[in-house]
Amino acid sequence: AIQMTQSPSSLSASVGDRVTITCRASQGIRNDLGWYQQTPGKTPKLLIYTASTLQSGVPSRFSGSGSGTDFTLTISSLQPEDFATYYCLQTYNYPRTFGQGTKVEIK
Amino acid sequence: ELQLVESGGGLVQPGGSLRLSCAASGFTFISYRMNWVRQAPGKGLEWVSYMTSSSSNIDYADSVKGRFTISRDNAKNSLYLQMNSLRDEDTAVYYCVREAYYYDSSVFDYWGQGTLVTVSS
């Protein structure tokens, strides 16, 4: 199974900060990677697919990059509603595997 | 409006069984691969199982293989997960998730609200 190593596991940041989360795959996965946001008690929400394509309705402060084994999710200017846990997911093969999650907390 | 509505969760004793259902609406169910994903309390997301649109291909996470069975009824726009020999570590919220193709890549694009399964004596 492909392992997805996500870092950091948590971070503290302030409103307006630029935040970067990384995900590394244990083998190449082309650009078959999505990023999801989950707030407490809510369902995961798709933010980015094919590593860099913004899902419809998602604010442009979110962006994704990468291909192969190394991927990045960037929030250009953190907003209060962005405090949440973020997960990457590879859909290159089965079993599908998620990163461990990154909890973004208020500093 | 696209909806995925899970049901069937609850409290069950270790070794017991439970059948989850997911009712789909607002899209052409028969055209999509479907998945189950779970999340233990306070933990991350774990993929559990998938089934192709025609039911021709199925796979399971190693943690549930031999105990869980995925199925679907395209006439009823429904996805199911039969869970047998349940263990404490199967306690989780179970999500029904649609998988779509975007630019030749698979995407988990719509998630249900989840149903809680608690395995405890």
mmCIF file of C-alpha atoms in Angstrom:
data_model
loop_
_atom_site.group_PDB
_atom_site.id
_atom_site.type_symbol
_atom_site.label_atom_id
_atom_site.label_comp_id
_atom_site.label_asym_id
_atom_site.label_seq_id
_atom_site.Cartn_x
_atom_site.Cartn_y
_atom_site.Cartn_z
ATOM 1 C CA ALA A 1 0.000 0.000 0.000
ATOM 2 C CA ILE A 2 1.145 3.529 -0.746
ATOM 3 C CA GLN A 3 1.951 5.462 2.408
ATOM 4 C CA MET A 4 1.047 9.132 2.551
ATOM 5 C CA THR A 5 3.193 11.049 5.021
ATOM 6 C CA GLN A 6 1.647 14.369 5.887
ATOM 7 C CA SER A 7 3.406 17.141 7.801
ATOM 8 C CA PRO A 8 3.194 18.841 10.115
ATOM 9 C CA SER A 9 0.650 16.962 12.234
ATOM 10 C CA SER A 10 -0.437 20.258 13.727
ATOM 11 C CA LEU A 11 0.419 23.917 13.503
ATOM 12 C CA SER A 12 -0.568 27.154 15.177
ATOM 13 C CA ALA A 13 -1.090 30.207 13.033
ATOM 14 C CA SER A 14 -2.736 33.608 13.078
ATOM 15 C CA VAL A 15 -5.377 35.077 10.841
ATOM 16 C CA GLY A 16 -3.643 36.410 7.753
ATOM 17 C CA ASP A 17 -0.711 33.995 7.932
ATOM 18 C CA ARG A 18 0.460 31.945 4.983
ATOM 19 C CA VAL A 19 0.211 28.240 5.782
ATOM 20 C CA THR A 20 1.822 25.329 3.978
ATOM 21 C CA ILE A 21 1.053 21.637 4.484
ATOM 22 C CA THR A 22 2.963 18.892 2.713
ATOM 23 C CA CYS A 23 2.178 15.330 1.745
ATOM 24 C CA ARG A 24 4.738 12.813 0.540
ATOM 25 C CA ALA A 25 3.819 9.558 -1.171
ATOM 26 C CA SER A 26 5.950 6.438 -0.707
ATOM 27 C CA GLN A 27 5.904 5.954 -4.484
ATOM 28 C CA GLY A 28 4.944 8.051 -7.470
ATOM 29 C CA ILE A 29 1.230 8.772 -7.794
ATOM 30 C CA ARG A 30 1.243 11.104 -10.835
ATOM 31 C CA ASN A 31 -1.085 13.910 -9.763
ATOM 32 C CA ASP A 32 -3.753 11.611 -8.305
ATOM 33 C CA LEU A 33 -4.033 13.524 -5.075
ATOM 34 C CA GLY A 34 -6.796 15.424 -3.370
ATOM 35 C CA TRP A 35 -6.902 17.723 -0.354
ATOM 36 C CA TYR A 36 -9.820 17.741 2.096
ATOM 37 C CA GLN A 37 -10.841 20.052 4.917
ATOM 38 C CA GLN A 38 -12.714 18.823 7.967
ATOM 39 C CA THR A 39 -14.065 21.014 10.730
ATOM 40 C CA PRO A 40 -15.120 19.394 14.029
ATOM 41 C CA GLY A 41 -18.308 17.355 13.725
ATOM 42 C CA LYS A 42 -18.530 17.946 9.985
ATOM 43 C CA THR A 43 -18.026 15.892 6.854
ATOM 44 C CA PRO A 44 -14.748 16.200 4.933
ATOM 45 C CA LYS A 45 -14.951 18.756 2.151
ATOM 46 C CA LEU A 46 -13.046 18.536 -1.133
ATOM 47 C CA LEU A 47 -10.756 21.518 -1.656
ATOM 48 C CA ILE A 48 -8.290 20.487 -4.357
ATOM 49 C CA TYR A 49 -8.176 17.595 -6.831
ATOM 50 C CA THR A 50 -5.594 16.374 -9.338
ATOM 51 C CA ALA A 51 -3.073 17.979 -6.955
ATOM 52 C CA SER A 52 -3.670 21.545 -8.108
ATOM 53 C CA THR A 53 -7.239 22.046 -9.366
ATOM 54 C CA LEU A 54 -9.465 24.114 -7.110
ATOM 55 C CA GLN A 55 -12.889 22.598 -6.519
ATOM 56 C CA SER A 56 -15.786 24.824 -7.515
ATOM 57 C CA GLY A 57 -16.784 27.203 -4.753
ATOM 58 C CA VAL A 58 -13.519 26.910 -2.817
ATOM 59 C CA PRO A 59 -11.852 30.284 -2.101
ATOM 60 C CA SER A 60 -8.833 31.144 -4.228
ATOM 61 C CA ARG A 61 -6.625 31.521 -1.147
ATOM 62 C CA PHE A 62 -6.334 27.732 -1.274
ATOM 63 C CA SER A 63 -3.883 26.283 -3.768
ATOM 64 C CA GLY A 64 -2.175 22.969 -4.390
ATOM 65 C CA SER A 65 0.964 21.923 -6.173
ATOM 66 C CA GLY A 66 3.141 18.920 -6.816
ATOM 67 C CA SER A 67 3.350 15.753 -8.824
ATOM 68 C CA GLY A 68 4.910 12.341 -8.380
ATOM 69 C CA THR A 69 5.701 11.998 -4.691
ATOM 70 C CA ASP A 70 5.697 15.506 -3.189
ATOM 71 C CA PHE A 71 2.637 17.684 -2.797
ATOM 72 C CA THR A 72 1.768 20.932 -1.071
ATOM 73 C CA LEU A 73 -1.416 22.630 0.095
ATOM 74 C CA THR A 74 -1.057 26.368 0.661
ATOM 75 C CA ILE A 75 -3.461 28.789 2.293
ATOM 76 C CA SER A 76 -2.253 32.227 1.250
ATOM 77 C CA SER A 77 -3.984 34.234 3.983
ATOM 78 C CA LEU A 78 -5.544 32.210 6.783
ATOM 79 C CA GLN A 79 -9.135 33.116 7.631
ATOM 80 C CA PRO A 80 -11.069 32.273 10.819
ATOM 81 C CA GLU A 81 -13.131 29.642 8.998
ATOM 82 C CA ASP A 82 -9.949 27.843 7.863
ATOM 83 C CA PHE A 83 -9.111 26.526 11.310
ATOM 84 C CA ALA A 84 -9.704 22.854 10.692
ATOM 85 C CA THR A 85 -7.975 19.549 9.986
ATOM 86 C CA TYR A 86 -6.659 18.940 6.487
ATOM 87 C CA TYR A 87 -6.082 15.559 4.843
ATOM 88 C CA CYS A 88 -4.463 14.454 1.629
ATOM 89 C CA LEU A 89 -5.763 11.377 -0.226
ATOM 90 C CA GLN A 90 -4.096 9.405 -2.994
ATOM 91 C CA THR A 91 -6.363 7.872 -5.625
ATOM 92 C CA TYR A 92 -3.578 6.409 -7.772
ATOM 93 C CA ASN A 93 -4.319 2.854 -6.718
ATOM 94 C CA TYR A 94 -6.000 0.664 -4.122
ATOM 95 C CA PRO A 95 -6.050 0.670 -1.215
ATOM 96 C CA ARG A 96 -6.763 4.392 -1.235
ATOM 97 C CA THR A 97 -4.715 6.000 1.524
ATOM 98 C CA PHE A 98 -5.030 9.224 3.457
ATOM 99 C CA GLY A 99 -2.384 11.296 5.133
ATOM 100 C CA GLN A 100 -2.536 11.406 8.929
ATOM 101 C CA GLY A 101 -4.044 14.876 8.928
ATOM 102 C CA THR A 102 -2.831 18.363 9.837
ATOM 103 C CA LYS A 103 -4.708 20.275 12.493
ATOM 104 C CA VAL A 104 -4.526 24.027 11.962
ATOM 105 C CA GLU A 105 -5.118 25.846 15.233
ATOM 106 C CA ILE A 106 -5.402 29.457 16.238
ATOM 107 C CA LYS A 107 -2.240 30.982 17.678
ATOM 108 C CA GLU B 1 -29.525 18.387 -4.943
ATOM 109 C CA LEU B 2 -27.002 15.582 -4.612
ATOM 110 C CA GLN B 3 -27.382 13.631 -1.384
ATOM 111 C CA LEU B 4 -25.815 10.619 0.252
ATOM 112 C CA VAL B 5 -27.643 9.552 3.394
ATOM 113 C CA GLU B 6 -26.210 6.790 5.561
ATOM 114 C CA SER B 7 -28.207 4.772 8.065
ATOM 115 C CA GLY B 8 -27.927 1.598 10.089
ATOM 116 C CA GLY B 9 -25.327 2.600 12.631
ATOM 117 C CA GLY B 10 -25.694 1.913 16.323
ATOM 118 C CA LEU B 11 -24.352 0.072 19.321
ATOM 119 C CA VAL B 12 -23.321 -3.546 18.832
ATOM 120 C CA GLN B 13 -21.406 -6.018 20.958
ATOM 121 C CA PRO B 14 -18.007 -7.355 19.908
ATOM 122 C CA GLY B 15 -18.492 -10.255 17.517
ATOM 123 C CA GLY B 16 -21.823 -8.892 16.378
ATOM 124 C CA SER B 17 -23.043 -7.743 12.983
ATOM 125 C CA LEU B 18 -24.469 -4.586 11.494
ATOM 126 C CA ARG B 19 -25.576 -3.550 8.024
ATOM 127 C CA LEU B 20 -25.066 0.013 6.886
ATOM 128 C CA SER B 21 -27.032 1.565 4.051
ATOM 129 C CA CYS B 22 -26.417 4.631 1.932
ATOM 130 C CA ALA B 23 -29.262 6.142 -0.052
ATOM 131 C CA ALA B 24 -28.111 8.202 -3.025
ATOM 132 C CA SER B 25 -30.117 10.866 -4.827
ATOM 133 C CA GLY B 26 -29.576 13.798 -7.159
ATOM 134 C CA PHE B 27 -27.215 12.013 -9.536
ATOM 135 C CA THR B 28 -27.077 8.951 -11.770
ATOM 136 C CA PHE B 29 -26.000 6.408 -9.156
ATOM 137 C CA ILE B 30 -25.336 3.618 -11.632
ATOM 138 C CA SER B 31 -22.587 5.677 -13.276
ATOM 139 C CA TYR B 32 -20.359 5.997 -10.238
ATOM 140 C CA ARG B 33 -17.911 3.965 -8.224
ATOM 141 C CA MET B 34 -18.776 4.158 -4.522
ATOM 142 C CA ASN B 35 -16.702 3.891 -1.354
ATOM 143 C CA TRP B 36 -16.955 3.531 2.384
ATOM 144 C CA VAL B 37 -14.553 5.571 4.515
ATOM 145 C CA ARG B 38 -14.458 5.541 8.308
ATOM 146 C CA GLN B 39 -13.150 7.741 11.081
ATOM 147 C CA ALA B 40 -12.582 6.479 14.600
ATOM 148 C CA PRO B 41 -13.300 8.998 17.386
ATOM 149 C CA GLY B 42 -10.595 11.661 17.414
ATOM 150 C CA LYS B 43 -8.650 9.912 14.648
ATOM 151 C CA GLY B 44 -7.985 10.356 10.955
ATOM 152 C CA LEU B 45 -9.753 9.059 7.871
ATOM 153 C CA GLU B 46 -9.420 5.431 6.784
ATOM 154 C CA TRP B 47 -10.604 4.041 3.466
ATOM 155 C CA VAL B 48 -12.630 0.840 3.995
ATOM 156 C CA SER B 49 -13.980 -0.476 0.711
ATOM 157 C CA TYR B 50 -15.075 0.330 -2.828
ATOM 158 C CA MET B 51 -17.295 -1.096 -5.523
ATOM 159 C CA THR B 52 -17.419 -0.201 -9.185
ATOM 160 C CA SER B 53 -20.632 0.938 -10.822
ATOM 161 C CA SER B 54 -21.386 -2.495 -12.284
ATOM 162 C CA SER B 55 -20.282 -4.314 -9.116
ATOM 163 C CA SER B 56 -17.588 -6.034 -11.168
ATOM 164 C CA ASN B 57 -14.693 -4.842 -9.018
ATOM 165 C CA ILE B 58 -14.446 -4.691 -5.260
ATOM 166 C CA ASP B 59 -11.657 -4.150 -2.770
ATOM 167 C CA TYR B 60 -11.271 -3.857 0.977
ATOM 168 C CA ALA B 61 -8.800 -2.503 3.478
ATOM 169 C CA ASP B 62 -6.774 -5.284 5.081
ATOM 170 C CA SER B 63 -8.262 -4.330 8.443
ATOM 171 C CA VAL B 64 -11.761 -5.413 7.336
ATOM 172 C CA LYS B 65 -11.056 -8.031 4.676
ATOM 173 C CA GLY B 66 -12.990 -11.235 5.326
ATOM 174 C CA ARG B 67 -15.353 -9.534 7.779
ATOM 175 C CA PHE B 68 -17.023 -6.750 5.762
ATOM 176 C CA THR B 69 -18.935 -7.078 2.492
ATOM 177 C CA ILE B 70 -19.815 -4.185 0.222
ATOM 178 C CA SER B 71 -22.760 -4.346 -2.148
ATOM 179 C CA ARG B 72 -25.053 -2.076 -4.101
ATOM 180 C CA ASP B 73 -28.517 -2.074 -5.629
ATOM 181 C CA ASN B 74 -28.517 0.265 -8.588
ATOM 182 C CA ALA B 75 -32.282 -0.051 -8.993
ATOM 183 C CA LYS B 76 -32.683 1.367 -5.486
ATOM 184 C CA ASN B 77 -29.785 3.836 -5.745
ATOM 185 C CA SER B 78 -28.306 2.287 -2.643
ATOM 186 C CA LEU B 79 -24.936 1.176 -1.317
ATOM 187 C CA TYR B 80 -24.502 -1.227 1.579
ATOM 188 C CA LEU B 81 -21.844 -2.438 3.969
ATOM 189 C CA GLN B 82 -22.413 -5.700 5.813
ATOM 190 C CA MET B 83 -20.148 -5.777 8.837
ATOM 191 C CA ASN B 84 -19.605 -9.079 10.653
ATOM 192 C CA SER B 85 -17.343 -10.171 13.498
ATOM 193 C CA LEU B 86 -17.171 -6.584 14.696
ATOM 194 C CA ARG B 87 -14.308 -5.522 16.938
ATOM 195 C CA ASP B 88 -13.789 -2.621 19.312
ATOM 196 C CA GLU B 89 -11.474 -1.026 16.756
ATOM 197 C CA ASP B 90 -14.292 -0.876 14.197
ATOM 198 C CA THR B 91 -15.919 1.854 16.279
ATOM 199 C CA ALA B 92 -16.096 4.847 13.958
ATOM 200 C CA VAL B 93 -18.240 7.145 11.904
ATOM 201 C CA TYR B 94 -18.759 5.469 8.528
ATOM 202 C CA TYR B 95 -19.066 7.708 5.479
ATOM 203 C CA CYS B 96 -20.516 6.816 2.097
ATOM 204 C CA VAL B 97 -18.441 8.560 -0.581
ATOM 205 C CA ARG B 98 -18.939 9.025 -4.308
ATOM 206 C CA GLU B 99 -15.913 8.629 -6.539
ATOM 207 C CA ALA B 100 -15.886 10.530 -9.820
ATOM 208 C CA TYR B 101 -13.444 11.008 -12.671
ATOM 209 C CA TYR B 102 -12.034 14.482 -13.145
ATOM 210 C CA TYR B 103 -9.469 14.869 -15.941
ATOM 211 C CA ASP B 104 -8.677 11.139 -15.926
ATOM 212 C CA SER B 105 -8.144 11.080 -12.162
ATOM 213 C CA SER B 106 -10.383 9.693 -9.445
ATOM 214 C CA VAL B 107 -11.773 12.113 -6.881
ATOM 215 C CA PHE B 108 -13.801 11.493 -3.728
ATOM 216 C CA ASP B 109 -16.114 14.406 -4.448
ATOM 217 C CA TYR B 110 -19.265 13.913 -2.359
ATOM 218 C CA TRP B 111 -19.532 12.556 1.161
ATOM 219 C CA GLY B 112 -22.545 11.587 3.233
ATOM 220 C CA GLN B 113 -23.008 12.929 6.752
ATOM 221 C CA GLY B 114 -21.869 9.626 8.253
ATOM 222 C CA THR B 115 -23.371 7.060 10.597
ATOM 223 C CA LEU B 116 -21.807 6.129 13.929
ATOM 224 C CA VAL B 117 -20.996 2.516 14.708
ATOM 225 C CA THR B 118 -20.057 1.755 18.305
ATOM 226 C CA VAL B 119 -18.708 -1.680 19.172
ATOM 227 C CA SER B 120 -18.769 -2.215 22.895
ATOM 228 C CA SER B 121 -19.902 -4.696 25.493
#
